[in-house]
Short mmCIF file of C-alpha atoms in Angstrom, two decimals:
data_model
loop_
_atom_site.label_atom_id
_atom_site.label_comp_id
_atom_site.label_asym_id
_atom_site.label_seq_id
_atom_site.Cartn_x
_atom_site.Cartn_y
_atom_site.Cartn_z
CA MET A 1 108.37 26.81 -34.85
CA ALA A 2 107.27 24.97 -37.64
CA ALA A 3 109.74 25.99 -40.04
CA THR A 4 112.89 25.61 -38.02
CA SER A 5 111.75 21.88 -37.48
CA VAL A 6 111.38 21.65 -41.40
CA ALA A 7 114.86 23.51 -41.65
CA VAL A 8 116.46 21.30 -39.16
CA VAL A 9 115.46 17.84 -40.96
CA ILE A 10 116.50 19.52 -44.52
CA VAL A 11 120.14 20.13 -42.93
CA ALA A 12 120.04 16.68 -41.26
CA ALA A 13 119.00 14.86 -44.68
CA ALA A 14 121.72 16.96 -46.58
CA MET A 15 124.19 16.01 -43.98
CA SER A 16 123.51 12.26 -44.22
CA LEU A 17 123.24 12.24 -47.95
CA SER A 18 126.53 13.69 -48.23
CA ALA A 19 128.36 11.38 -45.83
CA CYS A 20 126.86 8.73 -48.05
CA ARG A 21 128.66 9.59 -51.38
CA THR A 22 130.61 6.80 -53.46
CA ASP A 23 133.83 7.03 -54.87
CA GLU A 24 132.60 9.18 -58.04
CA ARG A 25 134.45 12.07 -57.26
CA ALA A 26 137.43 10.62 -56.04
CA LEU A 27 137.26 8.85 -59.76
CA ALA A 28 136.85 11.93 -61.26
CA ASP A 29 139.83 13.41 -59.20
CA HIS A 30 142.03 10.69 -60.50
CA GLU A 31 141.27 10.25 -63.98
CA PRO A 32 143.45 7.96 -66.17
CA GLY A 33 146.63 9.33 -67.68
CA GLY A 34 146.92 10.73 -63.70
CA SER A 35 148.90 9.31 -61.07
CA ALA A 36 147.83 5.41 -59.98
CA VAL A 37 145.46 5.70 -56.83
CA GLU A 38 145.20 2.95 -54.07
CA VAL A 39 143.07 -0.23 -54.57
CA GLY A 40 140.38 0.19 -52.25
CA SER A 41 136.21 0.41 -51.63
CA SER A 42 134.07 2.89 -50.47
CA ARG A 43 130.54 2.05 -48.64
CA HIS A 44 127.59 3.36 -49.64
CA GLY A 45 124.69 2.09 -47.52
CA ALA A 46 124.84 -1.76 -47.82
CA ASN A 47 126.46 -1.51 -51.14
CA GLU A 48 130.17 -1.48 -51.13
CA THR A 49 132.26 -0.55 -54.40
CA ALA A 50 135.62 -1.96 -55.36
CA VAL A 51 137.92 -0.29 -57.67
CA LEU A 52 140.12 -2.62 -60.10
CA GLU A 53 143.22 -0.82 -61.60
CA GLY A 54 145.69 -1.00 -64.37
CA SER A 55 147.28 0.18 -67.66
CA ILE A 56 146.52 -0.60 -71.22
CA ALA A 57 149.38 -0.17 -73.69
CA TYR A 58 150.47 -1.66 -77.17
CA ARG A 59 153.57 -1.79 -79.09
CA GLN A 60 153.36 0.19 -82.71
CA ARG A 61 154.10 3.21 -82.95
CA VAL A 62 150.94 5.41 -83.44
CA ALA A 63 149.90 8.32 -81.65
CA LEU A 64 145.92 8.37 -80.80
CA PRO A 65 144.00 11.10 -81.73
CA LYS A 66 142.15 13.64 -78.94
CA ASP A 67 138.91 12.14 -79.78
CA ALA A 68 140.29 8.24 -78.91
CA THR A 69 138.18 6.40 -76.14
CA VAL A 70 138.96 3.59 -74.08
CA MET A 71 136.98 0.91 -72.97
CA VAL A 72 137.56 -1.49 -70.46
CA ARG A 73 135.52 -4.67 -68.97
CA LEU A 74 135.75 -7.00 -65.84
CA ILE A 75 134.40 -10.46 -67.47
CA ASP A 76 133.48 -13.59 -65.30
CA LEU A 77 135.49 -16.04 -67.59
CA SER A 78 133.38 -19.16 -65.72
CA ARG A 79 131.79 -20.08 -69.00
CA GLY A 80 134.86 -19.56 -71.03
CA ALA A 81 136.02 -15.88 -72.69
CA ALA A 82 133.63 -16.25 -75.71
CA ALA A 83 130.61 -16.47 -73.20
CA GLY A 84 132.21 -14.14 -70.43
CA VAL A 85 129.72 -12.41 -68.44
CA VAL A 86 130.40 -8.38 -68.14
CA VAL A 87 130.63 -7.60 -64.12
CA ALA A 88 131.29 -3.90 -64.81
CA GLU A 89 132.58 -1.52 -67.66
CA ARG A 90 133.57 1.76 -68.21
CA SER A 91 134.32 3.63 -71.16
CA PHE A 92 136.56 7.08 -71.02
CA PRO A 93 138.57 9.39 -73.38
CA ALA A 94 141.71 8.50 -73.53
CA GLN A 95 143.58 12.03 -72.40
CA GLY A 96 147.23 11.54 -74.22
CA GLN A 97 149.18 8.30 -75.09
CA VAL A 98 150.12 5.17 -73.93
CA PRO A 99 150.25 4.00 -71.71
CA ILE A 100 146.92 4.60 -69.86
CA ARG A 101 145.82 3.84 -66.68
CA PHE A 102 142.37 3.18 -66.05
CA ARG A 103 139.95 2.66 -62.68
CA LEU A 104 137.03 0.23 -63.36
CA PRO A 105 134.54 0.27 -60.38
CA TYR A 106 133.00 -2.86 -59.55
CA ASP A 107 130.81 -4.33 -57.11
CA PRO A 108 132.51 -7.35 -55.07
CA SER A 109 129.27 -9.10 -54.47
CA ARG A 110 129.37 -9.82 -58.32
CA VAL A 111 133.04 -11.78 -57.59
CA SER A 112 133.28 -14.87 -56.54
CA SER A 113 136.65 -16.66 -55.24
CA GLN A 114 135.67 -19.45 -57.07
CA ASN A 115 135.08 -18.11 -60.86
CA ALA A 116 137.89 -17.24 -63.21
CA TYR A 117 137.93 -13.04 -64.07
CA GLY A 118 139.73 -11.16 -66.51
CA ILE A 119 140.12 -7.70 -68.56
CA GLU A 120 139.53 -6.66 -71.74
CA ALA A 121 140.22 -3.32 -73.22
CA ARG A 122 140.12 -1.64 -76.72
CA ILE A 123 140.54 1.58 -78.25
CA LEU A 124 138.05 3.30 -80.44
CA VAL A 125 138.32 6.15 -82.47
CA ASP A 126 135.10 7.81 -83.98
CA GLY A 127 133.47 4.19 -83.62
CA ALA A 128 135.78 2.44 -85.33
CA LEU A 129 138.48 0.01 -83.37
CA TRP A 130 141.74 0.95 -83.38
CA PHE A 131 143.14 -1.34 -80.46
CA VAL A 132 142.27 -4.63 -78.67
CA SER A 133 142.98 -7.06 -76.44
CA ASP A 134 143.31 -10.56 -77.79
CA GLN A 135 142.65 -12.30 -74.77
CA PRO A 136 141.21 -11.61 -71.13
CA VAL A 137 143.71 -10.39 -68.66
CA ALA A 138 143.29 -12.76 -65.57
CA VAL A 139 142.44 -10.17 -62.32
CA LEU A 140 141.65 -10.78 -58.89
CA THR A 141 141.06 -14.47 -58.28
CA ARG A 142 143.14 -17.56 -58.67
CA GLY A 143 146.39 -15.76 -57.42
CA ALA A 144 146.01 -13.27 -60.21
CA PRO A 145 146.89 -9.52 -59.59
CA ALA A 146 144.53 -7.03 -58.42
CA ASP A 147 146.42 -4.38 -60.80
CA ALA A 148 145.95 -5.62 -64.61
CA GLN A 149 149.02 -4.96 -67.19
CA VAL A 150 146.72 -5.29 -70.94
CA MET A 151 148.61 -5.61 -73.93
CA LEU A 152 146.41 -4.41 -77.33
CA ARG A 153 147.01 -5.41 -80.74
CA MET A 154 146.16 -2.99 -83.45
CA ALA A 155 142.73 -4.38 -85.07
CA PRO A 156 142.51 -5.72 -88.73
CA SER A 157 141.11 -2.87 -90.94
CA PRO A 158 137.68 -3.32 -92.07
CA GLY A 159 137.29 -4.75 -95.55
#
């Protein structure tokens, strides 16, 4: 009889945990380079995760190598771009050429409607900076869109 009670508890715990999953699987299903996915949020207990979407591009006619990495950051610009606080950050393989779509999960409790926010992006190859955004692109508050279109410029050659 005790074995049956333990089995019931284990099954109930497994079902509870599977119902609490975050949007991580959904993010994996819609990796950058795929189709755009609606901006949304999911609940995991008391925590909420929102997703900021957008795309990055550059004007130069340069093909990205297969090992290129994209990095996007959501920055709180209340103290200015130079002193911006990172609210969320994500790196992922470029998986193709520009424009490259991205999805950046963030904690909406870290976003205040009174502050200004921006997206910064860069592309690295073997750890070397190839492309970078000149300045953050406004998002989320103060009339800025929730979908960011970030134009990058070629990074200066180290030297």
